[in-house]
mmCIF file of C-alpha atoms and ligand atoms in Angstrom:
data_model
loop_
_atom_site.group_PDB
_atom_site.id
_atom_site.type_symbol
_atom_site.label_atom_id
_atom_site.label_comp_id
_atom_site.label_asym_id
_atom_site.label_seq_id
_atom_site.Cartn_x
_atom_site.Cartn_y
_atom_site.Cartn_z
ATOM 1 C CA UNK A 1 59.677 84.177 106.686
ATOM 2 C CA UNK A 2 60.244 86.670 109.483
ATOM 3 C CA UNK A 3 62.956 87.983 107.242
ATOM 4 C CA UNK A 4 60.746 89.091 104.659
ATOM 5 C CA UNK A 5 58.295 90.127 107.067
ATOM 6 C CA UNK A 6 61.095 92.402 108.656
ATOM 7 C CA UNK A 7 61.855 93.844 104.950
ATOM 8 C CA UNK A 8 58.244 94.908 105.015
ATOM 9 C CA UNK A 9 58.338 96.601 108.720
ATOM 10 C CA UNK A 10 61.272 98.416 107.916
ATOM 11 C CA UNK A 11 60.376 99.715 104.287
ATOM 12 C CA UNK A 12 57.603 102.724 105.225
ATOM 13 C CA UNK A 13 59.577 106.161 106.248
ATOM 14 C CA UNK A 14 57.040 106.640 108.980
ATOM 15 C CA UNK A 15 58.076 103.143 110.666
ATOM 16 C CA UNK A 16 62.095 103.784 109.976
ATOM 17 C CA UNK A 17 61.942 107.338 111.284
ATOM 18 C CA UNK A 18 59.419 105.887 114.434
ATOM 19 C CA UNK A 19 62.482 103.584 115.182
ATOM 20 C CA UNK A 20 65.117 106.175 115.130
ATOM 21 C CA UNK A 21 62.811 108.280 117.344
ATOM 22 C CA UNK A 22 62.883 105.186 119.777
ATOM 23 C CA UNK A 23 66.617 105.409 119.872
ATOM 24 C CA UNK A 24 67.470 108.114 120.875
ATOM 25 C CA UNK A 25 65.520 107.773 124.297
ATOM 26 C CA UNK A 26 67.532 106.153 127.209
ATOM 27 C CA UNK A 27 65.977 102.761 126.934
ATOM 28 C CA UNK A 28 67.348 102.344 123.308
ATOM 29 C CA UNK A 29 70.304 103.912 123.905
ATOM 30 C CA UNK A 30 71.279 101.178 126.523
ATOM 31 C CA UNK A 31 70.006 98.491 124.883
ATOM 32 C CA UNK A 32 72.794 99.433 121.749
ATOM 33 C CA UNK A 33 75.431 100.041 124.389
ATOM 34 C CA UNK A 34 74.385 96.675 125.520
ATOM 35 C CA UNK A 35 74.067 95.017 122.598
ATOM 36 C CA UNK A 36 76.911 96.107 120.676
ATOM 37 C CA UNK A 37 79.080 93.852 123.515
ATOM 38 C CA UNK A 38 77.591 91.231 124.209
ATOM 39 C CA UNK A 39 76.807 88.078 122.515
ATOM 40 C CA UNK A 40 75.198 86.043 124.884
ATOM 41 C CA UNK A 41 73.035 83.463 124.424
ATOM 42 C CA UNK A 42 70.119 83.371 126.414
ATOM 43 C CA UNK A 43 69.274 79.466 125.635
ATOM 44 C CA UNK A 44 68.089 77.716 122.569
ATOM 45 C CA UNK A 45 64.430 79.291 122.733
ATOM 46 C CA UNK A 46 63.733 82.676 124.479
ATOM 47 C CA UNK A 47 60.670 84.562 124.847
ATOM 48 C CA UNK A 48 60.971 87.445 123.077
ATOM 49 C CA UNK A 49 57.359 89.149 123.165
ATOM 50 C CA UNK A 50 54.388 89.133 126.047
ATOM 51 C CA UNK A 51 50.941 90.393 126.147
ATOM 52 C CA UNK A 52 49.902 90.745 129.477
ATOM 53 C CA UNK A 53 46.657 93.501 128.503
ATOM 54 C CA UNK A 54 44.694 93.910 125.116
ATOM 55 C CA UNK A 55 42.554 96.520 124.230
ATOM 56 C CA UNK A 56 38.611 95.042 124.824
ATOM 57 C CA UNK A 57 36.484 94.241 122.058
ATOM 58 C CA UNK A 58 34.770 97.557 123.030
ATOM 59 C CA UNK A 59 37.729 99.388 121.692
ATOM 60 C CA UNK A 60 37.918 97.082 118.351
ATOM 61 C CA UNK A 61 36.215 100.304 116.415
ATOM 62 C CA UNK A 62 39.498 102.236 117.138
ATOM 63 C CA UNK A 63 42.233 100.157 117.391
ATOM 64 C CA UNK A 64 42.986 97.262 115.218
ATOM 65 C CA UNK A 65 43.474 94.277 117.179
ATOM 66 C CA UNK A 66 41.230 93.577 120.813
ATOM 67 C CA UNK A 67 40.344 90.142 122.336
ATOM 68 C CA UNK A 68 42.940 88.038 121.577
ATOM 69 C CA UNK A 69 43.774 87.521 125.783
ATOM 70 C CA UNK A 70 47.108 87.069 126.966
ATOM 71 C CA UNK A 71 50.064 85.322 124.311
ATOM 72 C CA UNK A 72 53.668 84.763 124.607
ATOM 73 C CA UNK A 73 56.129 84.574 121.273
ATOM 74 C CA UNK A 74 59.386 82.198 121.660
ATOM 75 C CA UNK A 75 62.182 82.674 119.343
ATOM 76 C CA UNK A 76 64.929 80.590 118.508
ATOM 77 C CA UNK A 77 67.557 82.685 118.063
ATOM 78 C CA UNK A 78 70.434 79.978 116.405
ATOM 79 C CA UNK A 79 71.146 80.536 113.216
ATOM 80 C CA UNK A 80 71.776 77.245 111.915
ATOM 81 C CA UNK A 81 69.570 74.926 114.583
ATOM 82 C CA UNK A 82 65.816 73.851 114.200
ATOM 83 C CA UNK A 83 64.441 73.086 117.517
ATOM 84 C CA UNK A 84 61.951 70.338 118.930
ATOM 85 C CA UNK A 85 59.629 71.470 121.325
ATOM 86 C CA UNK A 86 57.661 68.960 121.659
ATOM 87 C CA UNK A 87 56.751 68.137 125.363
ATOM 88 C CA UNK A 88 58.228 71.387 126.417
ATOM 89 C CA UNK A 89 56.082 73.735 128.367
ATOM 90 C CA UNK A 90 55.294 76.765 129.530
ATOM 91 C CA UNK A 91 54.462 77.098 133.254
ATOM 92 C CA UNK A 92 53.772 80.050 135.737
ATOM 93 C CA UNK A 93 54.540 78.063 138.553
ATOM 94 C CA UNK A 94 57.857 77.768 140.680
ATOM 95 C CA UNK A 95 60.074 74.405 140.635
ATOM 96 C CA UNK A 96 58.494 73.880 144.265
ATOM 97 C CA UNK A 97 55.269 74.405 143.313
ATOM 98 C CA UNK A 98 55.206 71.899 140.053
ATOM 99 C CA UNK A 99 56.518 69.095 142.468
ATOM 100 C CA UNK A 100 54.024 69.776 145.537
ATOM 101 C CA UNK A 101 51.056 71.318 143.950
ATOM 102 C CA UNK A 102 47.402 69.378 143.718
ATOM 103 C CA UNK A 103 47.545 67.526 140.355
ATOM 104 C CA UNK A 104 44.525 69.564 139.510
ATOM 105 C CA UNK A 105 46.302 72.785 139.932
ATOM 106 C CA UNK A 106 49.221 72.094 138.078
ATOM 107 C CA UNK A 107 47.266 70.621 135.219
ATOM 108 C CA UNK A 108 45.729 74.596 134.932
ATOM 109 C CA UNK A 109 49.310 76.437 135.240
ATOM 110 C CA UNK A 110 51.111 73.979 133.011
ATOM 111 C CA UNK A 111 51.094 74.005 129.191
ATOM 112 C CA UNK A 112 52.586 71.333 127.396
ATOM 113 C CA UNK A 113 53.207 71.998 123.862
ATOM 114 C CA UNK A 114 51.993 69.533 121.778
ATOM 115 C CA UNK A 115 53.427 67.211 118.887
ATOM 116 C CA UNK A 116 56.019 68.829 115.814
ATOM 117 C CA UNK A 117 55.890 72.158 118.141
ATOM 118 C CA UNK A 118 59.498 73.178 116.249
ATOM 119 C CA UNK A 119 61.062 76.374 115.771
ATOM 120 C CA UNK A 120 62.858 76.959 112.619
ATOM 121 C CA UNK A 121 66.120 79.368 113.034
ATOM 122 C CA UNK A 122 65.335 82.477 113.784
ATOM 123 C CA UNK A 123 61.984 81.883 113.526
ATOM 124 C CA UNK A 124 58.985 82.462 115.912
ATOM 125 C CA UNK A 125 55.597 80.176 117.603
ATOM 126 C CA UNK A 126 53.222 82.301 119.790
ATOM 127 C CA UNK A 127 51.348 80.214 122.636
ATOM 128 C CA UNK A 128 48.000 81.746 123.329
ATOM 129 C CA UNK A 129 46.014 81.572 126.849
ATOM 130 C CA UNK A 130 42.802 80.879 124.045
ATOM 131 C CA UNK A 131 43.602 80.137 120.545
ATOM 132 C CA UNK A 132 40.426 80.624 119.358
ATOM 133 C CA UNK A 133 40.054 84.277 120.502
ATOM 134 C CA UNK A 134 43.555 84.875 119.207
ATOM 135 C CA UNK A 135 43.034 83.466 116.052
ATOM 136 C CA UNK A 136 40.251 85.777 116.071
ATOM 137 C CA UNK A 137 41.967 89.231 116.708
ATOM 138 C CA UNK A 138 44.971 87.846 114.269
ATOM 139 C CA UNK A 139 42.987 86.915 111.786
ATOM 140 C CA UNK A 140 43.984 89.511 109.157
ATOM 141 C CA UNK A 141 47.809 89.107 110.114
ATOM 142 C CA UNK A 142 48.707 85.524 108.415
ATOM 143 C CA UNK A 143 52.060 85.601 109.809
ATOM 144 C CA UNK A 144 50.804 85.834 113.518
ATOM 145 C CA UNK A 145 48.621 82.834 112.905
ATOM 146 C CA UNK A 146 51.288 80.891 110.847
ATOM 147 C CA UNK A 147 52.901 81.085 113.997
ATOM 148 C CA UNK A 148 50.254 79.943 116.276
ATOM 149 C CA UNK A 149 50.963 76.700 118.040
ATOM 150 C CA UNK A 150 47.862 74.568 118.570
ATOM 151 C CA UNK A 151 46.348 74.316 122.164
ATOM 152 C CA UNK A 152 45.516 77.288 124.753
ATOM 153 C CA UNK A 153 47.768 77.911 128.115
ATOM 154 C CA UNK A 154 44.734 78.543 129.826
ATOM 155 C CA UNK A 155 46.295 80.353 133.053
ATOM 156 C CA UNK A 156 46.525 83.753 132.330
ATOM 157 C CA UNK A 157 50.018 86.288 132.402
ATOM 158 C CA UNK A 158 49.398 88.915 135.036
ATOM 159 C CA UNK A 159 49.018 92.203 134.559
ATOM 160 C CA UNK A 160 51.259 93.198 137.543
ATOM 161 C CA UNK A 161 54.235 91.164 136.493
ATOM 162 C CA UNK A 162 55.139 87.391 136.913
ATOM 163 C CA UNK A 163 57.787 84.446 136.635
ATOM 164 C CA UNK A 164 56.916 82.786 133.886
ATOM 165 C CA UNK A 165 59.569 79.850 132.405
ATOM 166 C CA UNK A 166 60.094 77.150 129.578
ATOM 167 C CA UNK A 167 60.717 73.544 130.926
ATOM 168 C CA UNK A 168 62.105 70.864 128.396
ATOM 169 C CA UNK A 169 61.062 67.116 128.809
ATOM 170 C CA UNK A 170 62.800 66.395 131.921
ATOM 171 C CA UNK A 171 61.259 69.503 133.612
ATOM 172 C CA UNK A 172 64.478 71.348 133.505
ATOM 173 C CA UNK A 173 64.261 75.291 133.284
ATOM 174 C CA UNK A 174 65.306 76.065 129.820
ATOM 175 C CA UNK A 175 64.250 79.710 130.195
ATOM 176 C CA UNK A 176 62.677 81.799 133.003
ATOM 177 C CA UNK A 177 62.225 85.720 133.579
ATOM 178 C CA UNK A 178 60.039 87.525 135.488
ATOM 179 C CA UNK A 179 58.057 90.628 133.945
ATOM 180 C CA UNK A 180 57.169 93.456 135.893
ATOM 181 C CA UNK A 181 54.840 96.971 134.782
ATOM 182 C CA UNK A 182 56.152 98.764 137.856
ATOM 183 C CA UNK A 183 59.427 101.301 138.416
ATOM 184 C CA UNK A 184 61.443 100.919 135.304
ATOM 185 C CA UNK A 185 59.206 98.283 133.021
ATOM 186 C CA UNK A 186 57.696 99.943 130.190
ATOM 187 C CA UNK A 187 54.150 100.966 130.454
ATOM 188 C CA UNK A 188 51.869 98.513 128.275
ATOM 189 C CA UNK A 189 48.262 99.716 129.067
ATOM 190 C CA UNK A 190 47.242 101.980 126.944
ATOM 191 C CA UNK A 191 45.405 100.507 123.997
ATOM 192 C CA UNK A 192 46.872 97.067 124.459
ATOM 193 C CA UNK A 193 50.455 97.252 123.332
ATOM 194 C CA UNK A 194 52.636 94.136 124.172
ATOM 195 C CA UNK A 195 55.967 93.992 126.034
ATOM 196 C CA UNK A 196 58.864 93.790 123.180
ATOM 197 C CA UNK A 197 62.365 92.712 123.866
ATOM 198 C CA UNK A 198 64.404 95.137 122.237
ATOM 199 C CA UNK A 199 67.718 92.837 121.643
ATOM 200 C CA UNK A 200 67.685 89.309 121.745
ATOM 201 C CA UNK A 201 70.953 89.472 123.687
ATOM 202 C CA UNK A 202 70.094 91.433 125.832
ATOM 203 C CA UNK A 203 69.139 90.069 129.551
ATOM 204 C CA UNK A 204 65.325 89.430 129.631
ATOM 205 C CA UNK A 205 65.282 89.840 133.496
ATOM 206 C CA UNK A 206 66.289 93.485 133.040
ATOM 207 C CA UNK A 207 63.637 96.222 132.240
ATOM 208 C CA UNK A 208 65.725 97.976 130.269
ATOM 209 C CA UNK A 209 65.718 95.244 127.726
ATOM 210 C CA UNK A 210 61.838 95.536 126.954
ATOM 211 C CA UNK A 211 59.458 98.187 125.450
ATOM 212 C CA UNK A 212 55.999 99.012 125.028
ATOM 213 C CA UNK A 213 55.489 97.856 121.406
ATOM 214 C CA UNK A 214 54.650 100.789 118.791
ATOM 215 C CA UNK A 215 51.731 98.736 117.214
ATOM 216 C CA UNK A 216 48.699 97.968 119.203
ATOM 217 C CA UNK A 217 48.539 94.650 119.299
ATOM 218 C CA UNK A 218 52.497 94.140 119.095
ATOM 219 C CA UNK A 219 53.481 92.155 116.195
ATOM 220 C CA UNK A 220 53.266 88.081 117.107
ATOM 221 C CA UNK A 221 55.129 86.526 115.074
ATOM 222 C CA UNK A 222 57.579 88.583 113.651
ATOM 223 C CA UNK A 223 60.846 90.765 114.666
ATOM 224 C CA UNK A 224 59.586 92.987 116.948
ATOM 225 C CA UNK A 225 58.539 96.814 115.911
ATOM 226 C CA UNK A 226 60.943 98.032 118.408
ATOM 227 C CA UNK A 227 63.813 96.011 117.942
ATOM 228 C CA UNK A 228 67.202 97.361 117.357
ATOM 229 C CA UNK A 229 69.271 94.300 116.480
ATOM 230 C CA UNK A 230 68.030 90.937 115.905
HETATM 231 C C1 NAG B 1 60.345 66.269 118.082
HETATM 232 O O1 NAG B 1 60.529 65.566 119.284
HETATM 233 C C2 NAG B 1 59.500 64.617 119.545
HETATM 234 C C3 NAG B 1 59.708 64.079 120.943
HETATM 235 O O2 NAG B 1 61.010 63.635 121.141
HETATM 236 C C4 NAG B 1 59.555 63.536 118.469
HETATM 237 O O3 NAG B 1 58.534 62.608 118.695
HETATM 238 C C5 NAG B 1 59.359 64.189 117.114
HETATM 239 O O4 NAG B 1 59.508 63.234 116.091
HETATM 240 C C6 NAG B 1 60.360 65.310 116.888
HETATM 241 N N1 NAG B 1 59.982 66.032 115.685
HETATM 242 C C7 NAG B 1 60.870 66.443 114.791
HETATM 243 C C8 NAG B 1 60.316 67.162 113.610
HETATM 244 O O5 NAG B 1 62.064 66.287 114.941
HETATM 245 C C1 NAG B 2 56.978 67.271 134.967
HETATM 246 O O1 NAG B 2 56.090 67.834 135.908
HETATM 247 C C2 NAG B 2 54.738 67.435 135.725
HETATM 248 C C3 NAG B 2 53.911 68.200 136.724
HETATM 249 O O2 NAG B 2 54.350 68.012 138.029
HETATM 250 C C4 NAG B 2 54.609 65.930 135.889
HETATM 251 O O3 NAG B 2 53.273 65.550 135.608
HETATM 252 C C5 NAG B 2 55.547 65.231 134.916
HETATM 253 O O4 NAG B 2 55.523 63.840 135.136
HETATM 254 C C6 NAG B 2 56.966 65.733 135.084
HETATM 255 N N1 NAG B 2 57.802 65.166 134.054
HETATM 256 C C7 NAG B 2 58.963 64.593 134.317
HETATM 257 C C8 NAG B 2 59.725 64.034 133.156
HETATM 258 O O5 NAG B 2 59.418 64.530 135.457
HETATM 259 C C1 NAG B 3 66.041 85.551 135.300
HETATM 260 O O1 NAG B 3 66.136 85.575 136.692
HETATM 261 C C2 NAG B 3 65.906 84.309 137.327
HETATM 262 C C3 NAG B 3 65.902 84.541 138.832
HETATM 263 O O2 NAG B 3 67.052 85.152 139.237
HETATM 264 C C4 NAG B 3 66.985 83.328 136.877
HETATM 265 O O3 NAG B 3 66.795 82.074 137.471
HETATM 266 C C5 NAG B 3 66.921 83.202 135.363
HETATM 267 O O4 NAG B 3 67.939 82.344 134.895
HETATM 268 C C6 NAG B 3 67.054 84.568 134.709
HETATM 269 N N1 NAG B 3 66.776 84.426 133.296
HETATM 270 C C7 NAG B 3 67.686 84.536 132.342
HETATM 271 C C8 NAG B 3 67.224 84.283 130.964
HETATM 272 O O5 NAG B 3 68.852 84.846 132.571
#
């Protein structure tokens, strides 16, 4: 599916040209350099897309999508390999923190994701802090909400930059990186665009490998409006 859907994001002039524009600034230009070498594998699911601040419903007259609160898309980035993550989970807290936290408190910063949560290759889920309100804002784009996994993280992604990781069943870090908006992190403010990784082989940790997506409301989902390979 998110090959079709990529056919369709890359067929309008105004969105080809929009990416070559995008290339030839320095942020582009390093993630090619990058990406042309290296072909490493940053784990069997990677998160590949974060909105950290929507536009409000107030804005909804002008921009398309608002309210949907804070989402993260995972990829699975194997070519051949559907994979389980069931009883995996997304958590903002440290490995300290999710032994010696209050029950209570760990509960709130820890989502488990529930039952058949799989990923087929090169596919896509989104996790939303509140399903409801995503489903919502998303409601015109069926391959965002075909992509929805059931079940709301509740805590919420921070606007100034977090850790935020990807346990397995045993509590093992599968996949952690921590977001920033400061210094070099692309600017996401304005009108509610999400944070896009530009190359999934490129290094997640490094600002350089994300950008402010071209769509307002990023594109959940689906290869990512700013990507360069995939
Ligand atoms: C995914 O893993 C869970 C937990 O091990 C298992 O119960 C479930 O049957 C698996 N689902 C698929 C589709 O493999
Ligand atoms: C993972 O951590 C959570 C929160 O501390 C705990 O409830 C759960 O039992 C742990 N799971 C395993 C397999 O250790
Ligand atoms: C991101 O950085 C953290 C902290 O250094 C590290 O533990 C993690 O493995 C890095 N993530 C990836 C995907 O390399």
């Amino acid at each position: 599916m998110p090959m079709m859907v990529r056919a369709r994001r890359f067929s309008t002039l105004a969105t080809t040209l929009a990416i070559v524009v995008a290339c030839t600034n320095a942020r582009c230009a390093h993630a090619q350099r990058k990406g042309g070498k290296q072909d490493t594998s940053y784990g069997e699911v990677i998160i590949t897309e974060i909105s950290y601040e929507q536009a409000s419903p107030e804005d909804a007259l002008v921009t398309e999508i608002a309210g949907s609160d804070d989402w993260v898309e995972l990829y699975n980035p194997s070519k051949t390999l559907t994979v389980n993550l069931t009883g995996f989970a997304l958590t903002d807290l440290t490995a300290r923190k999710l032994k010696k936290a209050r029950p209570e408190k760990v509960a709130k910063h820890l989502f488990v994701l529930p039952e058949n949560t799989v990923i087929a290759p090169k596919s896509f889920a989104v996790i939303a802090r509140d399903e409801m309100a995503f489903r919502e804002a998303y409601a015109e784009r069926e391959v965002a909400i075909g992509a929805l996994v059931r079940g709301s993280f509740r805590f919420g992604l921070s606007a100034k930059g977090e850790t935020i990781r990807i346990l397995d069943r045993s509590n093992a870090t599968v996949f952690e990186l921590k977001y920033d908006d400061k210094g070099t992190w692309p600017n996401t403010r304005e009108a509610g665009h999400s944070l896009e990784l530009v190359d999934v082989r490129q290094d997640p940790n490094d600002s350089y490998s994300w950008i402010a997506s071209s769509e307002n409301g990023g594109t959940p989902g689906e290869v990512n409006s700013v990507a360069v390979s995939w």
